[in-house]
Each structure stands twice: as structure tokens, then as C-alpha cells.
XYZ file of C-alpha atoms in Angstrom:
409
model
C 60.187 293.766 -102.300
C 60.331 297.562 -101.941
C 63.140 299.061 -99.853
C 63.219 302.684 -98.744
C 66.636 304.104 -97.866
C 66.233 307.074 -95.545
C 68.310 309.689 -93.697
C 71.305 309.400 -96.004
C 73.376 311.922 -97.917
C 72.649 311.125 -101.559
C 75.415 311.390 -104.152
C 73.726 310.281 -107.355
C 76.758 309.995 -109.657
C 75.661 312.789 -111.995
C 78.257 315.232 -110.731
C 75.756 317.278 -108.755
C 76.432 318.003 -105.097
C 75.267 315.523 -102.493
C 71.959 316.228 -100.786
C 69.773 314.892 -97.988
C 67.250 312.555 -99.515
C 65.681 309.143 -99.921
C 65.896 306.309 -102.427
C 63.084 303.836 -103.078
C 64.096 300.497 -104.570
C 61.407 298.328 -106.130
C 62.632 294.854 -106.994
C 65.793 295.146 -109.091
C 65.383 298.809 -110.050
C 65.328 302.263 -108.509
C 61.778 303.546 -108.433
C 62.253 307.006 -106.904
C 65.038 309.324 -105.801
C 63.755 312.256 -103.746
C 65.314 315.277 -102.086
C 64.444 315.871 -98.457
C 62.809 313.522 -95.970
C 59.311 312.123 -95.807
C 58.723 312.683 -99.525
C 58.216 309.013 -100.363
C 55.279 307.136 -98.787
C 56.669 304.566 -96.369
C 53.715 302.168 -96.229
C 54.486 298.565 -97.083
C 58.230 299.059 -97.521
C 61.317 297.829 -95.742
C 63.143 300.841 -94.286
C 66.920 301.038 -94.374
C 68.364 303.798 -92.183
C 71.475 305.462 -93.636
C 71.798 308.091 -90.903
C 75.177 309.835 -91.150
C 76.205 307.856 -94.224
C 76.554 308.402 -97.960
C 74.293 306.630 -100.450
C 75.958 306.375 -103.868
C 76.027 304.202 -106.994
C 77.938 300.938 -107.003
C 81.429 301.235 -108.448
C 82.304 300.217 -112.000
C 85.703 298.632 -112.758
C 86.529 299.805 -116.271
C 89.652 297.685 -116.855
C 88.904 294.367 -115.172
C 91.005 291.204 -115.315
C 89.023 288.817 -113.126
C 91.057 285.847 -114.329
C 94.383 287.416 -113.327
C 95.289 285.566 -110.152
C 98.338 287.130 -108.536
C 100.751 286.580 -111.420
C 104.334 287.812 -111.190
C 104.978 287.163 -114.885
C 102.727 286.687 -117.894
C 103.312 282.951 -118.219
C 102.032 282.365 -114.680
C 98.538 282.803 -116.122
C 99.144 280.239 -118.840
C 100.516 277.752 -116.311
C 97.273 277.604 -114.286
C 95.201 274.566 -115.274
C 91.741 275.495 -116.649
C 89.877 273.834 -113.773
C 91.733 275.789 -111.099
C 91.573 278.920 -113.200
C 87.774 278.862 -113.285
C 87.641 278.652 -109.490
C 90.215 281.422 -109.072
C 88.203 283.656 -111.403
C 85.021 282.947 -109.451
C 86.812 283.892 -106.232
C 88.044 287.138 -107.796
C 84.526 287.997 -108.949
C 83.241 287.667 -105.387
C 86.184 289.665 -104.034
C 85.519 292.511 -106.461
C 81.810 292.622 -105.617
C 82.555 292.693 -101.895
C 84.867 295.655 -102.540
C 81.862 297.640 -103.780
C 82.206 297.024 -107.518
C 78.809 296.024 -108.839
C 79.850 296.162 -112.514
C 83.024 295.294 -114.417
C 84.073 295.840 -118.027
C 86.682 293.202 -118.758
C 89.896 294.272 -120.460
C 90.927 290.666 -121.196
C 90.457 287.115 -120.032
C 93.530 284.983 -119.409
C 91.913 282.041 -121.221
C 89.239 282.037 -123.887
C 86.070 281.221 -121.929
C 86.935 282.153 -118.344
C 85.100 285.477 -118.449
C 82.233 283.975 -120.414
C 81.620 281.097 -118.016
C 81.848 283.294 -114.925
C 79.600 285.964 -116.491
C 76.979 283.329 -117.268
C 77.099 281.912 -113.751
C 76.773 285.392 -112.230
C 73.809 286.209 -114.461
C 72.160 282.915 -113.526
C 72.505 283.814 -109.839
C 74.662 280.771 -109.063
C 77.760 282.687 -107.924
C 78.307 286.215 -106.560
C 80.024 288.786 -108.725
C 79.636 292.080 -110.515
C 77.746 292.531 -113.744
C 80.394 291.512 -116.233
C 81.044 292.341 -119.848
C 83.200 289.349 -120.758
C 86.347 289.805 -122.837
C 88.454 287.741 -125.171
C 92.083 287.019 -124.397
C 94.456 289.702 -125.675
C 94.815 289.297 -129.421
C 98.403 290.093 -130.320
C 100.954 289.615 -133.081
C 104.106 287.547 -133.111
C 106.616 289.200 -130.726
C 103.854 291.449 -129.353
C 102.624 291.771 -125.777
C 101.115 288.406 -124.874
C 103.290 286.285 -127.179
C 105.560 284.391 -124.796
C 106.423 281.586 -127.216
C 109.953 280.658 -128.240
C 111.109 278.567 -131.208
C 112.105 275.754 -128.881
C 109.194 276.095 -126.458
C 105.487 276.912 -126.686
C 104.419 279.010 -123.676
C 100.936 280.338 -123.008
C 100.197 283.561 -121.141
C 97.133 285.715 -121.818
C 97.590 286.249 -125.560
C 96.200 284.803 -128.781
C 98.741 285.290 -131.578
C 97.337 286.242 -134.986
C 99.360 287.747 -137.836
C 97.728 289.452 -140.793
C 94.115 290.504 -141.407
C 92.864 287.015 -142.290
C 94.239 285.485 -139.088
C 92.883 288.416 -137.070
C 89.436 287.943 -138.613
C 89.405 284.224 -137.782
C 90.541 284.874 -134.221
C 87.926 287.557 -133.577
C 85.188 285.329 -135.003
C 86.375 282.487 -132.776
C 86.091 284.717 -129.717
C 82.627 285.849 -130.767
C 81.540 282.253 -131.293
C 82.676 281.421 -127.765
C 80.469 284.129 -126.297
C 82.562 287.209 -125.462
C 81.154 290.742 -125.213
C 84.439 292.584 -125.811
C 87.401 291.993 -128.096
C 90.845 293.015 -126.791
C 93.740 293.790 -129.130
C 97.320 294.806 -128.319
C 98.334 297.521 -130.765
C 101.425 298.613 -128.854
C 103.812 296.806 -126.571
C 104.770 297.105 -122.926
C 108.010 297.851 -121.130
C 107.604 294.667 -119.055
C 108.267 292.442 -122.098
C 111.493 291.956 -124.087
C 110.461 292.556 -127.703
C 107.596 295.018 -128.078
C 108.146 298.001 -125.801
C 105.500 300.459 -124.697
C 106.528 303.128 -127.179
C 106.234 300.761 -130.139
C 103.220 300.335 -132.424
C 103.422 296.707 -133.520
C 99.956 295.761 -134.831
C 99.512 296.982 -138.397
C 96.672 299.272 -139.397
C 95.049 296.652 -141.630
C 95.131 294.203 -138.707
C 93.533 296.687 -136.313
C 90.937 297.677 -138.899
C 90.012 294.060 -139.525
C 89.572 293.379 -135.796
C 87.217 296.349 -135.499
C 85.237 295.561 -138.648
C 84.625 291.946 -137.665
C 83.874 292.698 -134.011
C 81.493 295.540 -134.847
C 79.697 293.411 -137.418
C 78.771 291.114 -134.505
C 77.853 294.034 -132.231
C 80.921 293.672 -130.009
C 83.090 296.432 -128.572
C 86.834 296.571 -129.164
C 89.332 297.581 -126.488
C 92.975 298.228 -127.289
C 96.255 298.263 -125.380
C 97.755 301.447 -126.816
C 100.604 303.094 -124.933
C 102.339 304.684 -127.939
C 100.972 307.858 -129.513
C 100.916 306.181 -132.934
C 98.984 303.289 -131.411
C 96.368 305.719 -130.063
C 96.028 307.319 -133.500
C 95.736 303.905 -135.142
C 93.063 302.831 -132.670
C 91.050 305.978 -133.359
C 91.410 305.706 -137.133
C 90.184 302.118 -137.137
C 87.223 302.551 -134.786
C 88.424 301.104 -131.470
C 85.873 301.804 -128.726
C 88.049 301.734 -125.584
C 91.688 302.823 -125.621
C 93.748 301.838 -122.601
C 96.931 303.478 -121.295
C 97.669 306.290 -123.828
C 100.555 307.621 -121.687
C 102.642 308.684 -124.670
C 99.814 310.456 -126.500
C 101.178 313.639 -128.082
C 99.215 316.802 -128.860
C 97.960 315.385 -132.162
C 96.676 312.245 -130.441
C 95.072 314.257 -127.638
C 93.358 316.477 -130.206
C 92.052 313.369 -131.968
C 90.835 311.851 -128.699
C 89.045 315.089 -127.863
C 87.380 315.127 -131.279
C 86.154 311.564 -130.659
C 85.219 312.052 -126.988
C 81.533 311.288 -127.557
C 82.450 307.918 -129.095
C 85.474 306.565 -127.233
C 86.506 305.831 -123.661
C 90.033 305.747 -122.288
C 91.588 304.300 -119.150
C 95.094 304.827 -117.749
C 95.438 301.565 -115.793
C 97.727 303.516 -113.486
C 97.561 301.131 -110.533
C 100.086 298.702 -111.989
C 102.550 301.483 -112.832
C 102.236 303.028 -109.354
C 102.592 299.729 -107.521
C 105.499 298.547 -109.655
C 107.314 301.733 -108.669
C 106.502 301.625 -104.972
C 105.190 298.237 -103.804
C 106.724 295.439 -105.903
C 109.957 294.880 -103.988
C 108.622 291.773 -102.146
C 108.389 290.162 -105.602
C 111.909 291.122 -106.630
C 111.306 294.449 -108.390
C 113.353 297.046 -106.559
C 112.888 300.773 -106.979
C 115.972 300.876 -109.193
C 114.653 298.006 -111.331
C 111.307 299.754 -111.747
C 113.148 302.861 -112.894
C 115.157 300.788 -115.370
C 111.892 299.329 -116.705
C 110.776 302.840 -117.538
C 108.092 303.114 -114.884
C 109.093 306.633 -113.801
C 108.918 307.838 -117.383
C 105.589 306.086 -117.852
C 104.169 307.708 -114.717
C 105.374 311.175 -115.706
C 103.808 310.818 -119.133
C 100.553 309.468 -117.681
C 100.274 312.434 -115.330
C 100.823 314.860 -118.193
C 98.402 313.039 -120.492
C 95.530 312.522 -118.077
C 95.687 316.046 -116.725
C 95.047 317.079 -120.327
C 92.293 314.518 -120.774
C 90.483 315.847 -117.711
C 90.634 319.395 -119.073
C 89.468 318.277 -122.517
C 86.420 316.397 -121.210
C 87.515 312.996 -122.521
C 85.656 310.122 -120.870
C 88.061 308.263 -118.581
C 87.332 305.112 -116.567
C 89.128 303.699 -113.556
C 90.822 300.297 -113.496
C 94.509 299.754 -112.890
C 95.439 296.273 -114.137
C 94.514 294.717 -110.804
C 95.216 291.010 -110.529
C 99.009 290.888 -110.550
C 100.846 289.959 -107.357
C 101.482 293.580 -106.376
C 98.041 294.808 -107.563
C 95.776 292.362 -105.702
C 92.128 291.962 -106.620
C 89.825 293.858 -104.293
C 92.108 296.891 -103.981
C 90.693 298.403 -107.183
C 89.197 301.464 -105.453
C 92.750 302.778 -104.998
C 92.437 303.999 -108.571
C 89.968 306.670 -107.480
C 92.553 308.138 -105.113
C 95.206 307.929 -107.854
C 92.982 310.046 -110.099
C 92.810 312.703 -107.382
C 96.442 312.677 -106.260
C 98.198 311.947 -109.547
C 95.963 313.421 -112.243
C 94.358 316.412 -110.537
C 90.766 315.217 -110.629
C 88.455 316.544 -107.937
C 86.886 313.837 -105.745
C 83.577 314.315 -107.562
C 85.256 313.993 -110.980
C 87.151 310.869 -109.947
C 84.019 309.305 -108.473
C 82.154 309.971 -111.715
C 84.892 308.062 -113.570
C 84.184 305.171 -111.182
C 80.382 305.336 -111.529
C 78.555 307.302 -114.238
C 81.245 307.093 -116.923
C 81.855 303.434 -116.137
C 78.127 302.836 -116.520
C 78.216 304.462 -119.949
C 81.047 302.114 -120.897
C 79.063 299.117 -119.670
C 76.137 300.159 -121.860
C 73.772 299.382 -118.997
C 71.551 301.539 -116.742
C 74.103 301.513 -113.926
C 76.480 304.039 -112.370
C 73.869 306.552 -111.219
C 71.092 306.735 -108.647
C 68.376 307.512 -111.124
C 64.778 306.442 -111.571
C 64.581 303.375 -113.781
C 68.248 302.447 -113.296
C 69.293 299.140 -111.803
C 69.448 299.237 -108.012
C 73.215 298.876 -107.698
C 74.313 301.060 -104.808
C 76.534 301.498 -101.781
C 75.896 302.877 -98.324
C 79.224 304.200 -97.081
C 80.242 305.154 -93.556
C 81.914 308.434 -94.463
C 81.941 311.070 -97.167
C 83.821 310.020 -100.328
C 83.464 313.568 -101.645
C 85.790 314.693 -98.872
C 88.022 311.609 -98.742
C 87.803 309.108 -101.594
C 90.024 306.679 -99.681
C 87.085 305.633 -97.488
C 85.991 303.425 -100.403
C 89.140 301.335 -99.936
C 88.020 300.263 -96.453
C 85.682 297.304 -96.723
C 84.501 297.877 -93.137
C 83.076 301.238 -94.213
C 80.983 299.716 -96.990
C 78.005 299.182 -94.711
C 75.647 298.037 -97.431
C 76.300 296.785 -100.955
C 73.226 296.289 -103.100
C 73.188 294.776 -106.575
C 69.911 294.591 -108.450
C 68.018 295.371 -105.262
C 69.590 292.466 -103.384
C 71.965 292.809 -100.443
C 75.455 291.467 -101.092
C 76.679 289.318 -98.209
C 80.240 289.232 -96.926
């Protein structure tokens, strides 16, 4: 079927200004994008009137955790039985799609095959969800982020513990065998956990290098949890493709990121930090507790770092660790507003992080309204270039299209 979208204000994701125009969708792809009205022959097409609305690319979640189901602590994710966890992940996939996210690059699965199974079901058309690049669980080291074991008690969370290059190699190969697209490694720690703090670099260089060598030999991308400046440098030196967080990156690390900006992507995952500071009290984290956890310091460093990244032209994607109790799935578009208010991005720049740059990370023809690209698009009641918060209101997403097909509520 051919669908002609008319009378809309077209924002194509390239960074150019919006313009009055039309978009012709043919099957699953965009056939034509034209400026002005009446430029595309209307015979034999279904017309979709976008009068007074914005037509834009579907959003891309660059740090997705579809299998994170409202956890308040890491072990909550390990405690969910696999059967229930599959259903929860399916529900989250539908929720994310209905929030306007037509693609998602996973930053970790809570269990080995959750992302893989849900990705396969989405691709087969059996369940609704965004296009998904499925991730491994977070590969970590003993005492690192994701290792919640104790000598007297084995506890699962979202981590796979592997110490030394040989164990890392086996673990990465296992993940590849089970069908993942992305490998996730935790080079640094996190201030939420007792042993490995955010400023620490706890995965050795030979371990990181082995993860990258094995993953790349299978054609897989590697994403890394790297808050510490040394962790960012280690990720770059070893060939990591996507570096998350980076709040404590110093001038040397920022220079190195800038030098590698045509190869790597970064993502701040600022939503969890912001919400822990301001919205986590119903789950027992007061403002004073958040400050004691180092969240204020983390936010200040993130603002400094990502202001620099914007100026240096480093490719940044949205995605804020949504899926914890105080960062619920479906609220992911808040990240776009965070980029504007916290990091100094213009609305157009922030929207590009959520569309074009995310599409580049996906490695798919998505994230722009462009001839030959997949027909993943939104029709929005409002102008996101004036107020990015309109994308947080599901009622204003008047039409969500993925692969040329309308997404139902």
C-alpha cells in the first residue's frame, strides 16, 4: 500500500529546518519526501492529512533495557522467574513503541536470551515493539557492577561474572552463540553498589581488549559502562563502540573521544541520575540520601562533560537507564528535554540525538525521513522544535508508523 502524508510540517531529522511538505510511503519504505504541496501524484494512494502537525522520524532509544521491570535494586531483576520475565519484557517493548520509539539499541538484557527472544518475535510480527538490537547481560568482574553474589549466598542480578581474558572470551562467545547483537561490559563501577564505585576502573585492559576482539570477530558491537575517566580511555584504547555515562571524563579523555568521534557513540543515561535526585523518595531514596550516593556530583560532572561533547561534535544518543522503579518504561522521551535543559543542546540538536544519531548507532536506515529509508515516523500534534516536551505526551502522538504500518494503542 502507498500512503501519502500531506499538509504537515516536515522535520526530516537531518538538522535542517522544518518545512511544509509531503511524504510518500510505499510498503515498508519511504519513496519520496517533497517540499511544498501537490508535488507528489495522489492517484491510487491513501491520503493521511497532517494539517497543523509535525511529521518526523520515529524516536531511537540508544540505551534500552527492555527487560528492566521496575526494579528498586539490582537483585530484583534476578529474582523474576524467566517465564514472567519474558512477558514483562514483551510488555515493555509494546510500551516503548507506543511512546514513539520505533527503534531501540539495547544496553543490556537482564537475562541471557530475553532481548534475543523478544527481538525475534518482533521481527516475526508476532508481538509489537521497536526494532531491537539485542544485548547480552552486563559482563562484569568479581566485585564489579552486576556481581551481587556473596560467599554464603549466590544472587543473580543483571551481570555475568568473568575474570581474566580467557573467561571473558568464553562468556562473549556464549552470548554470541545465544544470538545477541551487542555485547555489554562494565569497565567501571557505579555509586549505587558497595564495592566498585563510579570513579573506579575495575575491568583490566586485557579483559576489555579480549571482549572487543572476540565480539568484533563475530561482527558484534561492544558497549561499555564507563563512568571513570580511566574507564573511558580504556574503552577507547581497546575498540569499544558505544561508551555510556562518561561523566568523569577529563580533558585527555574528551580529546580522545573527539579524535574518535567518527567511530564511537556515547550516551549519558542521565534520566536515572536526575530521577534519583528528584523523584525516588517514594521508593525510600530521600534527597539527602541521593546526595550521599554522589548523585549531585555525578550530575554536575555530566553537565560539564556533555556540554563539552556537544561543542566537540561527539555523537551522543539519548537513553537514561529507563526501567527502574523511578525511571518507568515509556517515559524515555524525557531524555530529550534533559539534553536541552541540562546540557545546553538546542531542540534540533537534542532531537537529532533521538533520531538521526540513534539511527547511525542502530546501523539501519532509520532516524531520518529520507528516500529509501524505512518508513518509521511520527505525526505529532505540536512543534517539538519549539517544545520538545510534547513528545512526552502520548495523546499528542497522533500517528506512529513503523515499517509503513500504523502502530495501534
